[in-house]
């Protein structure tokens, strides 16, 4: 098994980054990941002054995938996510929807045990997910704290165990990297952190050449969802909606009118996160309904 250590990481996704490992399509690999603060917060008494803010949101990689070329789609099956026994959350006057209610920044250590995280005195089910996962973008480097068409900091709850993430490839070898695990996160990620945690991810990577994507798509056991990021949530929602309509017409042969009506009757326009430099929305269609077409959406 190919195993990449957590210190083999980058803070931006870039065509220029030197790969830490080369894999072939069909290979499985394990990425060990630090938390989004590069594991710098070890106690609730730690202060933001003790954090090197130039070294946050590390992503383990990049991984060069042999044969991946611009225009291909990287298919990343998330076979397993293991998280550490302690996570961290933060509230701050500088980030999050409710930042006007706080001054400075304070951290809380979050015990994780027996499938539950202890938040605000109650047990919250652990649902591990990947905050940052992406390939090198087409243009200049994008910091790992930002999302985009290449993936990155999508903070999308559906990118969890058992899901397959489809990413458009922009550079030879794709240059896949991932980090920023959350033991749990709600839609919106409103305080700016999920239950941030170190851990490891078991992935299987393949290349698809029978589908074209301009933005990421995630498939879970229940839905297929297009994911889009933009300056405003309105724009992100608009893009995710358009991407799903395009998939329904191109892949299932629906007319524009039928795709639009089906989405309006049975689709789910959802918020992924509203706290990163770009906001992220998704458009989810239930696989139960998609199965009625007898053709794969993706
Ligand atoms: Ca994140
Ligand atoms: Zn995070």
XYZ file of C-alpha atoms in Angstrom, residues 154-157 185-189 227 233 270-274 280-282:
19
model
C -14.973 22.830 -0.616
C -15.954 21.938 2.968
C -18.742 19.803 1.576
C -20.265 17.391 4.058
C -19.485 19.426 10.238
C -22.879 20.946 9.600
C -23.920 22.463 6.281
C -22.600 26.019 6.115
C -19.704 25.426 8.529
C -20.428 21.404 -6.462
C -23.652 32.039 -2.374
C -27.947 22.894 -0.777
C -25.342 24.996 1.021
C -21.907 23.477 1.568
C -20.076 26.369 3.246
C -20.366 30.159 3.591
C -19.720 26.705 -1.986
C -23.141 25.361 -2.976
C -24.209 22.015 -4.356
